[in-house]
Amino acid sequence: MLGEKYFQLDMSYWGRSRRLVIQILCIWALVAYGLPALVMETNKMNYLGFPLGYYNCAQVIPMFFGALLLIFNHVQEGIEADQMDGKPMVEAASSAALNAVLMKVYVAYTGGFISFVLFLGFLEAVGVPDQAIGILFVIFTLGMYAAIGIASRTSKSDDFYVAGRNVPPIFNGMATAADWMSGASFVGMAGTLYALGYDGLAYITGWTGGYVLVSTVIAPYLRRFGSFTVPEFIASRYQGTVQLPGGKVVEVSGVARFLATIVLLSCSFTYLTAQVYSTGVIVSRFIGIQFEVAVFSGLIGVLFCSLLGGMRAVTYTQVAQYVILIIAYTVPAICMSTTQDDGFNKNNPVEFLVYGGTLQAIALREKEMVLLGLASKVTPYLEPKWRRVDFFALTFCLMVGTASLPHVLMRYFTTPSVRAARRSVTWSLAFILVLYMTAPAYAAFAKLEVYTKVIGQPLSVLPQWVFTYGKIGLTSVCGKAVTSVNEAVEACAQATGGDYLLKLKDLKISKDAMVIATPEIAGLPYTIAGLVSAGGLAASLSTADGLLLAISNALSHDIYFRLIDDKASIQKRLFISRVLLVVIALMAAGTAASKPADILSMVAWAFSLAASGNFPALVLGIWWRRANAQGAIAGIICGWGLTLTYLLGTVYGGWELWGGISNVAAAMFGLPVGFAANIIVSLLTAPPPDNVLAMVDSLRDFKVTGEDLTAEELEDIKEKEEALARTQARQVSNTAGVTAEATAEATAEVTAEASI
């Protein structure tokens, strides 16, 4: 009967997987937007001293996303087990052996780093100058990263581009977390929460929620396809021909590849500039050199890793960098946590359970400052100041941007199987949560320290850190960056420093200074401050590594090799990639030296550009068979073009905000336009060719992956891939007419074998 047919569930692998994804995303959206919508009501309730609405957004929602991914992986692997008739899936033996070796190496490395920190603490205790300790931290970290780059050098293309596709999930998760937790997260996140209070939690919700999209919608399918770069997937998915005026027929996959590369360059270079900027902030503070010089000197460690070993070196370096940055971030927070006594907790080192009392103390101090005349009005730290639509818009753009960033997605090309890619995403979020659940506590502890020990104090007793960071322009008193008490007195136009109590409006602290300054604000030993500098440097350099690699790989592989010289040898392509690495790094350093904006704003721009340019093409390319090359090209041009126009117009052109939506959420305009253009143009033009439809079906089919490939099999795949590239390049240049049968056969063979 018709009713039975209509309501009959599709029990195929793709049908069950699709239903699971839809169910997971419905739950994800309900929690991500439902709990923040109720913040004003739930903030009236307390949990362990926390206002419940604030706690939900700061701790509950990110942890829920992690639990949701665990459930998704478990159910999806059950679906795959059914396809195997209950037989276990066998991962590559080489990956398991590598996992055991890496575990031993990085446990030893972690122990060595902790010993190094304790040694520097001893040096501080015996009177070694603070600046010398800071220099030792910076030299050690840069030297370690350079050493890993030298040890991991390679001349193999699969090692250089995708680390040999054998990185175990847990270590790829650590590398992705380090790649992800950039200067924006390490340096800027706590500072943004310090400045914005509750509204800053949009960044935490958006950036953690985005990994649910990565795991369910995009990453496993890109890994199954087996490409080197995101533009390569888009070019292969969006093949097709267009008849020009005069009857000439041309292949348009090269146009799709070119546009995808432009999107990659725009978002990655913006993101890269932010990392180089944060590197300059840290190095200039702890070595005592000019910011502009610090920016260029910080590139040394980046280039060593990227130049010599490509993705292989970057992966192992990023694992080492994660160890440093997470120790550096959590140790000061734990130290401050153990000093809290709020009636709920006393000497509790678990920082994300302790700061509820700190939040209450901040609220009381805000009222007290108004009563004492230290502030005319204080915006409540725990209450939303933005419109709810602004909070939700930013959250949405960050989520979608996370699932669209090329340097993040390419990390999942390095895993040995599709299942490993999904598990790797879960490990990534788990490692990221360690920092993101600590950031609100970090900001709250720093906020209370400033409110109680700086605001309301005479100018004559201002702490030294105010002047230290004034030297590099990250703090100001009465509108001026001061370096001494006398300068502070002069700035505030007071006769003597003891007669004037510092008011809230008088002190300005850059959001980008908060994390590296907090150990000094809290009066912790200088070794802890140096540790934080090493962590911040690790965060910035790890992301810069990944971004540089994404940019240079796209230019050398997708532009030079695929569209210019399809006969270039592997050695020549790697040489081109390394030259481009240096050029791009120097360009990013030059841009960062001009201090274009605060770190978090630059990063948010990158997310909007990636979301509007990549997300429609990726999602429709995987989930909608009818999407074609013309639609993808129209979607990228319209969506990404509108977002870029809005960004440039509002940041540099003096435009009014459209509907009050901030430019950090610019993808709210470009993303729906990109989807609409892709869908409408696809429906108005011919469907994709049969070989592309077969490729889409192969992405959705279950395959046993993770088995070892012999050297001969890998070489055969590589030869077929290069043959396909030469065929496509000839089609792009040949405007007399085109036949795609040979290309279709080659594409099918490459896709089938590369996904094994």
Tab-separated table of C-alpha atoms in Angstrom, residues 240-602:
chain	number	residue	atom	x	y	z
A	240	GLY	CA	31.169	19.557	-15.481
A	241	THR	CA	31.221	21.391	-18.786
A	242	VAL	CA	29.822	24.723	-19.932
A	243	GLN	CA	29.112	25.757	-23.512
A	244	LEU	CA	30.417	29.242	-24.262
A	245	PRO	CA	29.059	31.647	-26.890
A	246	GLY	CA	30.206	30.337	-30.244
A	247	GLY	CA	29.675	26.706	-29.302
A	248	LYS	CA	32.922	26.130	-27.419
A	249	VAL	CA	32.717	23.717	-24.480
A	250	VAL	CA	35.018	24.024	-21.473
A	251	GLU	CA	35.570	22.030	-18.271
A	252	VAL	CA	34.727	24.104	-15.149
A	253	SER	CA	36.221	22.023	-12.338
A	254	GLY	CA	39.333	24.195	-12.571
A	255	VAL	CA	37.198	27.281	-11.891
A	256	ALA	CA	35.696	25.613	-8.807
A	257	ARG	CA	39.189	24.668	-7.627
A	258	PHE	CA	40.465	28.213	-8.174
A	259	LEU	CA	37.568	29.795	-6.261
A	260	ALA	CA	37.916	27.300	-3.393
A	261	THR	CA	41.594	28.209	-3.188
A	262	ILE	CA	40.742	31.926	-3.061
A	263	VAL	CA	38.350	31.258	-0.169
A	264	LEU	CA	41.059	29.251	1.572
A	265	LEU	CA	43.576	32.061	1.121
A	266	SER	CA	41.209	34.747	2.417
A	267	CYS	CA	40.184	32.983	5.614
A	268	SER	CA	43.544	31.324	6.325
A	269	PHE	CA	45.642	34.447	5.782
A	270	THR	CA	43.365	36.468	8.070
A	271	TYR	CA	43.641	33.750	10.708
A	272	LEU	CA	47.414	33.485	10.196
A	273	THR	CA	47.884	37.221	10.716
A	274	ALA	CA	46.121	36.931	14.091
A	275	GLN	CA	48.519	34.160	15.173
A	276	VAL	CA	51.607	36.093	14.149
A	277	TYR	CA	50.224	39.138	15.988
A	278	SER	CA	49.773	37.157	19.223
A	279	THR	CA	53.292	35.744	18.819
A	280	GLY	CA	54.609	39.302	18.664
A	281	VAL	CA	52.705	40.259	21.836
A	282	ILE	CA	54.224	37.368	23.794
A	283	VAL	CA	57.791	37.574	22.516
A	284	SER	CA	57.963	41.366	22.933
A	285	ARG	CA	56.781	41.061	26.541
A	286	PHE	CA	59.071	38.286	27.712
A	287	ILE	CA	62.231	39.026	25.740
A	288	GLY	CA	61.879	42.791	25.860
A	289	ILE	CA	62.242	43.566	22.151
A	290	GLN	CA	60.121	45.759	19.925
A	291	PHE	CA	56.790	44.307	18.810
A	292	GLU	CA	57.678	44.540	15.124
A	293	VAL	CA	60.965	42.667	15.662
A	294	ALA	CA	59.200	40.087	17.836
A	295	VAL	CA	56.695	39.365	15.070
A	296	PHE	CA	59.389	38.378	12.583
A	297	SER	CA	61.532	36.490	15.099
A	298	GLY	CA	58.564	34.336	16.114
A	299	LEU	CA	58.362	32.932	12.583
A	300	ILE	CA	61.622	31.027	12.954
A	301	GLY	CA	60.075	28.094	14.815
A	302	VAL	CA	57.119	27.990	12.444
A	303	LEU	CA	59.224	27.844	9.316
A	304	PHE	CA	61.549	25.162	10.650
A	305	CYS	CA	58.645	22.772	11.178
A	306	SER	CA	56.698	23.582	8.047
A	307	LEU	CA	59.634	23.825	5.652
A	308	LEU	CA	61.360	20.591	6.529
A	309	GLY	CA	58.603	18.118	7.255
A	310	GLY	CA	55.295	19.526	6.080
A	311	MET	CA	52.234	17.928	7.669
A	312	ARG	CA	54.292	15.156	9.228
A	313	ALA	CA	56.514	17.563	11.144
A	314	VAL	CA	53.634	19.912	11.923
A	315	THR	CA	51.570	17.042	13.370
A	316	TYR	CA	54.229	15.869	15.807
A	317	THR	CA	55.159	19.432	16.687
A	318	GLN	CA	51.540	20.275	17.431
A	319	VAL	CA	51.232	17.340	19.820
A	320	ALA	CA	54.247	18.697	21.709
A	321	GLN	CA	52.765	22.183	21.612
A	322	TYR	CA	49.473	20.957	23.036
A	323	VAL	CA	51.279	19.509	26.053
A	324	ILE	CA	52.949	22.854	26.721
A	325	LEU	CA	49.961	25.089	26.124
A	326	ILE	CA	47.529	23.072	28.253
A	327	ILE	CA	49.956	22.865	31.179
A	328	ALA	CA	50.634	26.581	30.820
A	329	TYR	CA	46.923	27.449	30.789
A	330	THR	CA	45.707	25.239	33.598
A	331	VAL	CA	48.523	25.656	36.156
A	332	PRO	CA	47.871	29.379	36.878
A	333	ALA	CA	44.119	28.726	37.053
A	334	ILE	CA	44.679	25.862	39.503
A	335	CYS	CA	47.009	28.029	41.598
A	336	MET	CA	44.371	30.771	41.803
A	337	SER	CA	41.625	28.224	42.423
A	338	THR	CA	43.322	26.845	45.522
A	339	THR	CA	43.235	30.317	47.136
A	340	GLN	CA	39.444	30.621	46.892
A	341	ASP	CA	37.202	30.269	49.934
A	342	ASP	CA	33.668	31.152	48.950
A	343	GLY	CA	31.598	29.078	51.346
A	344	PHE	CA	31.175	26.329	48.757
A	345	ASN	CA	34.803	25.485	48.068
A	346	LYS	CA	38.032	25.874	49.985
A	347	ASN	CA	41.461	25.108	48.510
A	348	ASN	CA	39.756	23.242	45.649
A	349	PRO	CA	42.110	22.799	42.644
A	350	VAL	CA	39.298	21.972	40.173
A	351	GLU	CA	38.961	25.487	38.799
A	352	PHE	CA	35.764	25.059	36.787
A	353	LEU	CA	33.906	23.998	39.944
A	354	VAL	CA	35.247	26.780	42.142
A	355	TYR	CA	34.670	30.126	40.497
A	356	GLY	CA	30.956	30.363	41.313
A	357	GLY	CA	31.808	32.179	44.521
A	358	THR	CA	34.152	34.423	42.539
A	359	LEU	CA	31.292	35.380	40.226
A	360	GLN	CA	29.154	36.302	43.225
A	361	ALA	CA	32.004	38.388	44.641
A	362	ILE	CA	32.335	40.213	41.300
A	363	ALA	CA	28.619	41.064	41.353
A	364	LEU	CA	28.907	42.451	44.902
A	365	ARG	CA	32.045	44.442	44.061
A	366	GLU	CA	30.298	45.980	41.024
A	367	LYS	CA	27.614	47.407	43.304
A	368	GLU	CA	30.200	48.481	45.866
A	369	MET	CA	32.243	50.433	43.298
A	370	VAL	CA	29.171	52.431	42.328
A	371	LEU	CA	28.387	53.213	45.980
A	372	LEU	CA	31.995	54.335	46.628
A	373	GLY	CA	32.063	56.565	43.552
A	374	LEU	CA	34.706	54.449	41.814
A	375	ALA	CA	32.338	53.911	38.891
A	376	SER	CA	29.260	55.792	37.722
A	377	LYS	CA	27.727	52.640	36.265
A	378	VAL	CA	28.901	49.051	35.905
A	379	THR	CA	27.479	46.684	33.316
A	380	PRO	CA	26.693	43.434	35.207
A	381	TYR	CA	29.279	40.782	34.388
A	382	LEU	CA	26.797	37.896	34.542
A	383	GLU	CA	23.982	39.361	32.460
A	384	PRO	CA	23.716	39.560	28.657
A	385	LYS	CA	24.295	42.989	27.127
A	386	TRP	CA	23.870	41.985	23.497
A	387	ARG	CA	20.565	41.310	21.831
A	388	ARG	CA	19.801	37.625	21.785
A	389	VAL	CA	19.878	37.673	17.995
A	390	ASP	CA	23.474	38.970	18.135
A	391	PHE	CA	24.513	36.183	20.536
A	392	PHE	CA	22.847	33.522	18.385
A	393	ALA	CA	24.206	34.969	15.134
A	394	LEU	CA	27.796	34.914	16.360
A	395	THR	CA	27.370	31.424	17.801
A	396	PHE	CA	25.970	30.137	14.515
A	397	CYS	CA	28.717	31.714	12.385
A	398	LEU	CA	31.438	30.274	14.623
A	399	MET	CA	29.873	26.806	14.524
A	400	VAL	CA	29.575	26.756	10.753
A	401	GLY	CA	32.979	28.393	10.341
A	402	THR	CA	34.556	25.674	12.468
A	403	ALA	CA	33.193	23.056	10.083
A	404	SER	CA	34.552	25.007	7.102
A	405	LEU	CA	38.115	25.967	8.025
A	406	PRO	CA	40.508	24.242	5.607
A	407	HIS	CA	43.399	23.958	8.072
A	408	VAL	CA	41.119	22.120	10.536
A	409	LEU	CA	39.480	19.834	7.973
A	410	MET	CA	42.818	18.832	6.465
A	411	ARG	CA	43.860	17.403	9.846
A	412	TYR	CA	41.315	14.616	9.349
A	413	PHE	CA	42.932	13.669	6.027
A	414	THR	CA	45.824	12.291	8.118
A	415	THR	CA	43.935	9.512	9.938
A	416	PRO	CA	44.172	5.880	8.794
A	417	SER	CA	40.403	5.365	8.305
A	418	VAL	CA	36.967	6.978	8.297
A	419	ARG	CA	36.225	5.579	11.746
A	420	ALA	CA	39.525	6.985	12.987
A	421	ALA	CA	38.563	10.389	11.555
A	422	ARG	CA	35.318	10.403	13.576
A	423	ARG	CA	37.108	9.308	16.727
A	424	SER	CA	39.762	11.914	16.085
A	425	VAL	CA	37.120	14.675	16.062
A	426	THR	CA	35.869	13.488	19.457
A	427	TRP	CA	39.399	13.456	20.869
A	428	SER	CA	39.923	16.944	19.418
A	429	LEU	CA	36.892	18.313	21.262
A	430	ALA	CA	37.886	16.539	24.479
A	431	PHE	CA	41.331	18.162	24.447
A	432	ILE	CA	39.864	21.545	23.492
A	433	LEU	CA	37.375	21.393	26.355
A	434	VAL	CA	40.222	21.289	28.869
A	435	LEU	CA	41.103	24.863	27.912
A	436	TYR	CA	37.609	26.163	27.170
A	437	MET	CA	36.228	24.996	30.510
A	438	THR	CA	39.128	26.733	32.246
A	439	ALA	CA	38.845	30.073	30.401
A	440	PRO	CA	35.734	31.358	32.271
A	441	ALA	CA	37.425	30.630	35.600
A	442	TYR	CA	40.607	32.339	34.423
A	443	ALA	CA	38.654	35.464	33.445
A	444	ALA	CA	36.659	35.537	36.685
A	445	PHE	CA	39.728	35.212	38.917
A	446	ALA	CA	41.491	38.009	37.003
A	447	LYS	CA	38.388	40.229	37.098
A	448	LEU	CA	38.079	39.991	40.867
A	449	GLU	CA	41.804	40.629	41.372
A	450	VAL	CA	41.621	43.838	39.314
A	451	TYR	CA	38.375	45.003	40.940
A	452	THR	CA	39.644	44.503	44.492
A	453	LYS	CA	43.413	45.115	44.315
A	454	VAL	CA	43.753	47.775	41.609
A	455	ILE	CA	40.499	49.736	41.301
A	456	GLY	CA	40.166	52.059	44.298
A	457	GLN	CA	43.887	52.052	45.069
A	458	PRO	CA	46.064	55.212	45.164
A	459	LEU	CA	48.213	55.810	42.094
A	460	SER	CA	51.316	55.535	44.254
A	461	VAL	CA	50.676	51.846	44.987
A	462	LEU	CA	49.653	50.651	41.525
A	463	PRO	CA	51.132	47.186	40.850
A	464	GLN	CA	54.181	46.898	38.645
A	465	TRP	CA	52.381	44.896	35.955
A	466	VAL	CA	50.355	47.994	35.002
A	467	PHE	CA	53.594	49.718	33.979
A	468	THR	CA	55.209	46.584	32.506
A	469	TYR	CA	52.386	46.108	30.019
A	470	GLY	CA	52.110	49.861	29.502
A	471	LYS	CA	55.552	49.715	27.877
A	472	ILE	CA	54.138	47.592	25.045
A	473	GLY	CA	50.824	49.438	24.836
A	474	LEU	CA	48.575	46.784	26.389
A	475	THR	CA	47.494	48.778	29.455
A	476	SER	CA	46.661	52.441	29.945
A	477	VAL	CA	45.879	54.725	32.895
A	478	CYS	CA	43.697	57.770	32.311
A	479	GLY	CA	44.013	57.303	28.562
A	480	LYS	CA	47.810	56.946	28.393
A	481	ALA	CA	50.155	53.958	28.339
A	482	VAL	CA	52.218	54.729	31.442
A	483	THR	CA	55.482	53.140	32.570
A	484	SER	CA	55.867	54.654	36.062
A	485	VAL	CA	53.923	56.182	38.944
A	486	ASN	CA	54.979	59.679	37.874
A	487	GLU	CA	53.581	59.139	34.383
A	488	ALA	CA	50.345	57.827	35.899
A	489	VAL	CA	50.063	60.923	38.101
A	490	GLU	CA	50.683	63.166	35.102
A	491	ALA	CA	48.148	61.258	32.979
A	492	CYS	CA	45.458	61.649	35.629
A	493	ALA	CA	46.430	65.326	36.217
A	494	GLN	CA	46.889	64.875	39.966
A	495	ALA	CA	49.385	66.697	42.123
A	496	THR	CA	50.504	63.573	43.976
A	497	GLY	CA	49.932	59.901	43.460
A	498	GLY	CA	48.558	59.311	46.946
A	499	ASP	CA	45.658	61.745	46.625
A	500	TYR	CA	43.824	60.027	43.778
A	501	LEU	CA	42.058	56.666	43.888
A	502	LEU	CA	42.050	54.869	40.552
A	503	LYS	CA	38.551	54.637	39.099
A	504	LEU	CA	37.170	51.894	36.874
A	505	LYS	CA	37.090	54.119	33.793
A	506	ASP	CA	40.739	55.091	34.305
A	507	LEU	CA	42.197	51.612	33.749
A	508	LYS	CA	42.117	49.949	30.339
A	509	ILE	CA	43.545	46.477	29.780
A	510	SER	CA	43.802	44.993	26.300
A	511	LYS	CA	41.903	41.749	25.907
A	512	ASP	CA	45.025	40.327	24.301
A	513	ALA	CA	47.067	40.970	27.470
A	514	MET	CA	44.785	39.334	30.006
A	515	VAL	CA	46.060	35.752	29.980
A	516	ILE	CA	49.761	36.544	29.916
A	517	ALA	CA	49.273	39.252	32.578
A	518	THR	CA	47.045	37.282	34.977
A	519	PRO	CA	49.872	35.418	36.778
A	520	GLU	CA	51.421	38.793	37.578
A	521	ILE	CA	48.023	40.265	38.467
A	522	ALA	CA	47.489	37.389	40.928
A	523	GLY	CA	51.017	37.717	42.363
A	524	LEU	CA	52.159	34.261	41.234
A	525	PRO	CA	55.874	33.481	40.804
A	526	TYR	CA	57.457	34.763	37.610
A	527	THR	CA	58.162	31.195	36.505
A	528	ILE	CA	54.387	30.741	36.149
A	529	ALA	CA	54.251	33.903	34.023
A	530	GLY	CA	57.045	32.514	31.856
A	531	LEU	CA	55.201	29.212	31.597
A	532	VAL	CA	52.144	31.071	30.325
A	533	SER	CA	54.269	32.850	27.744
A	534	ALA	CA	55.573	29.492	26.530
A	535	GLY	CA	52.011	28.191	26.319
A	536	GLY	CA	50.806	31.216	24.407
A	537	LEU	CA	53.718	30.883	22.021
A	538	ALA	CA	52.892	27.194	21.528
A	539	ALA	CA	49.245	28.024	20.793
A	540	SER	CA	50.061	30.709	18.261
A	541	LEU	CA	52.837	28.795	16.514
A	542	SER	CA	50.876	25.538	16.296
A	543	THR	CA	48.016	27.258	14.502
A	544	ALA	CA	50.404	29.255	12.329
A	545	ASP	CA	52.040	25.962	11.298
A	546	GLY	CA	48.739	24.515	10.154
A	547	LEU	CA	47.631	27.676	8.388
A	548	LEU	CA	50.907	28.128	6.531
A	549	LEU	CA	50.741	24.529	5.405
A	550	ALA	CA	47.124	24.877	4.245
A	551	ILE	CA	47.944	27.990	2.217
A	552	SER	CA	51.167	26.734	0.647
A	553	ASN	CA	49.691	23.305	-0.137
A	554	ALA	CA	46.709	24.898	-1.848
A	555	LEU	CA	48.893	27.159	-3.959
A	556	SER	CA	51.468	24.512	-4.873
A	557	HIS	CA	49.128	21.529	-5.271
A	558	ASP	CA	45.813	23.032	-6.399
A	559	ILE	CA	47.037	26.017	-8.401
A	560	TYR	CA	50.571	25.266	-9.588
A	561	PHE	CA	50.368	21.487	-10.085
A	562	ARG	CA	46.715	21.097	-11.054
A	563	LEU	CA	46.242	24.216	-13.188
A	564	ILE	CA	49.697	25.413	-14.339
A	565	ASP	CA	52.258	22.594	-14.606
A	566	ASP	CA	50.594	19.178	-14.387
A	567	LYS	CA	53.875	17.446	-15.250
A	568	ALA	CA	55.831	18.873	-12.297
A	569	SER	CA	57.720	16.228	-10.323
A	570	ILE	CA	57.097	15.649	-6.632
A	571	GLN	CA	60.435	17.263	-5.793
A	572	LYS	CA	59.578	20.383	-7.751
A	573	ARG	CA	56.130	20.635	-6.147
A	574	LEU	CA	57.612	20.343	-2.650
A	575	PHE	CA	60.196	23.003	-3.519
A	576	ILE	CA	57.446	25.350	-4.734
A	577	SER	CA	55.475	24.680	-1.553
A	578	ARG	CA	58.460	25.550	0.648
A	579	VAL	CA	59.187	28.770	-1.234
A	580	LEU	CA	55.555	29.786	-0.837
A	581	LEU	CA	55.743	29.027	2.887
A	582	VAL	CA	58.468	31.635	3.333
A	583	VAL	CA	56.734	34.244	1.175
A	584	ILE	CA	53.387	33.845	2.936
A	585	ALA	CA	55.002	33.918	6.375
A	586	LEU	CA	56.761	37.193	5.585
A	587	MET	CA	53.544	38.711	4.236
A	588	ALA	CA	51.640	37.698	7.388
A	589	ALA	CA	54.373	39.141	9.606
A	590	GLY	CA	54.306	42.422	7.715
A	591	THR	CA	50.533	42.637	8.071
A	592	ALA	CA	50.600	41.719	11.779
A	593	ALA	CA	53.253	44.328	12.505
A	594	SER	CA	50.709	47.021	11.592
A	595	LYS	CA	48.371	45.781	14.408
A	596	PRO	CA	45.219	45.697	12.236
A	597	ALA	CA	42.711	44.682	14.989
A	598	ASP	CA	42.410	42.657	18.161
A	599	ILE	CA	43.130	38.953	17.785
A	600	LEU	CA	39.653	37.600	18.353
A	601	SER	CA	38.039	39.942	15.828
A	602	MET	CA	40.464	38.907	13.080
